């Protein structure tokens, strides 16, 4: 959970290393090694690992598209998204670069600003990126515009209808003329609201409250698209995506609070039960929110693809913010393992045994990669050790499972470092437990 919350990716690797550390610890405990000696050895080995990691870091720029694409593809390996990794990686990298902002000279990329939507039809290859938002809602009026270009957006949290009084009141009408005057006054209020919207210059109007049908028809007649009844969070998203300010009173509506968009398109899809209407708002390269529209069925398969995309997004944003990446394929783990074994030679105490155990635990990552590719993990590990000792320090497990040079598999340095640190902290925390007390009292 710590790895997921901190980095969003690298959870599997973290769990593998943690489990191997505990397995190695169990063997040493059976031989009489004290838990605190194990903890000390593990922590020394961790420091050696982090030093090795720092020495292998490669600096990149947020605009280094090729390296970022490699990171996204690497993160999607082994997930359902792998089958369309080239296309999806491009979507993820472009989305992250779209929502990136710079504050005080530091780049910030919020993963929350990249949304995932399920298209429900087609395949993974049909996935697209929208530099803005996708809203799935039935339209309030069929004759509203279905395509608009290069206009302004108004986002309201106040109603465009006659508001009900907060107090109970009765109006006594004694003649038809009074009734007509009453209705005319109501019509005049609605006309004033509609005219205020039209005068603002907005061609897209989103309201978190209700819109009177008469106002809606007036907007449709003027070629203005209006959508009512949005949740406040949805209205805030539209404001963030288009650069608009959400206003809570119609008197505040003027050109200064309007956002902008490139295109607005209504897409109609035929569902199993009924017709689905989806509103695509393209806000351009300066959009505050981007959406990856994931193709495929609206079921578990799409959820798995989105999970893989989220891992890729977290890795890409981490690399963009820190500017530090590392070769993947277990290259770091085998290099750190050899460095730890060399450092252990200088240790005179029993901590040396724990450090060697840590080194063996790190080798579980390239071993698993080789096994998953259908190769014998022992042969691959022996080849990797030999390659690194001969100076081929960029060697790792290739996608075919063979030990060799790694070129296109890259990962965020922050993700790898946190995964190993979290695994070590978990193992050390468990080793410090003095006694387990059963809740049942056995």
Short mmCIF file of C-alpha atoms in Angstrom, two decimals, residues 3 137 141 148 155 239 284 296 298 306 317 335 358 381 384 415 417:
data_model
loop_
_atom_site.label_atom_id
_atom_site.label_comp_id
_atom_site.label_asym_id
_atom_site.label_seq_id
_atom_site.Cartn_x
_atom_site.Cartn_y
_atom_site.Cartn_z
CA UNK A 3 4.39 1.74 -2.67
CA UNK A 137 -24.87 12.33 -20.29
CA UNK A 141 -32.78 18.83 -25.59
CA UNK A 148 -19.04 23.57 -32.09
CA UNK A 155 -19.47 27.29 -15.91
CA UNK A 239 -13.69 24.72 -15.37
CA UNK A 284 -6.20 22.11 -26.77
CA UNK A 296 -12.92 -2.17 -25.68
CA UNK A 298 -17.31 -2.09 -20.72
CA UNK A 306 -6.97 1.07 -17.22
CA UNK A 317 4.89 11.52 -14.21
CA UNK A 335 24.45 -4.60 -10.23
CA UNK A 358 19.87 -9.12 0.80
CA UNK A 381 21.46 -15.16 -13.42
CA UNK A 384 24.10 -11.72 -15.95
CA UNK A 415 9.83 4.18 -8.26
CA UNK A 417 14.28 3.24 -5.07
#
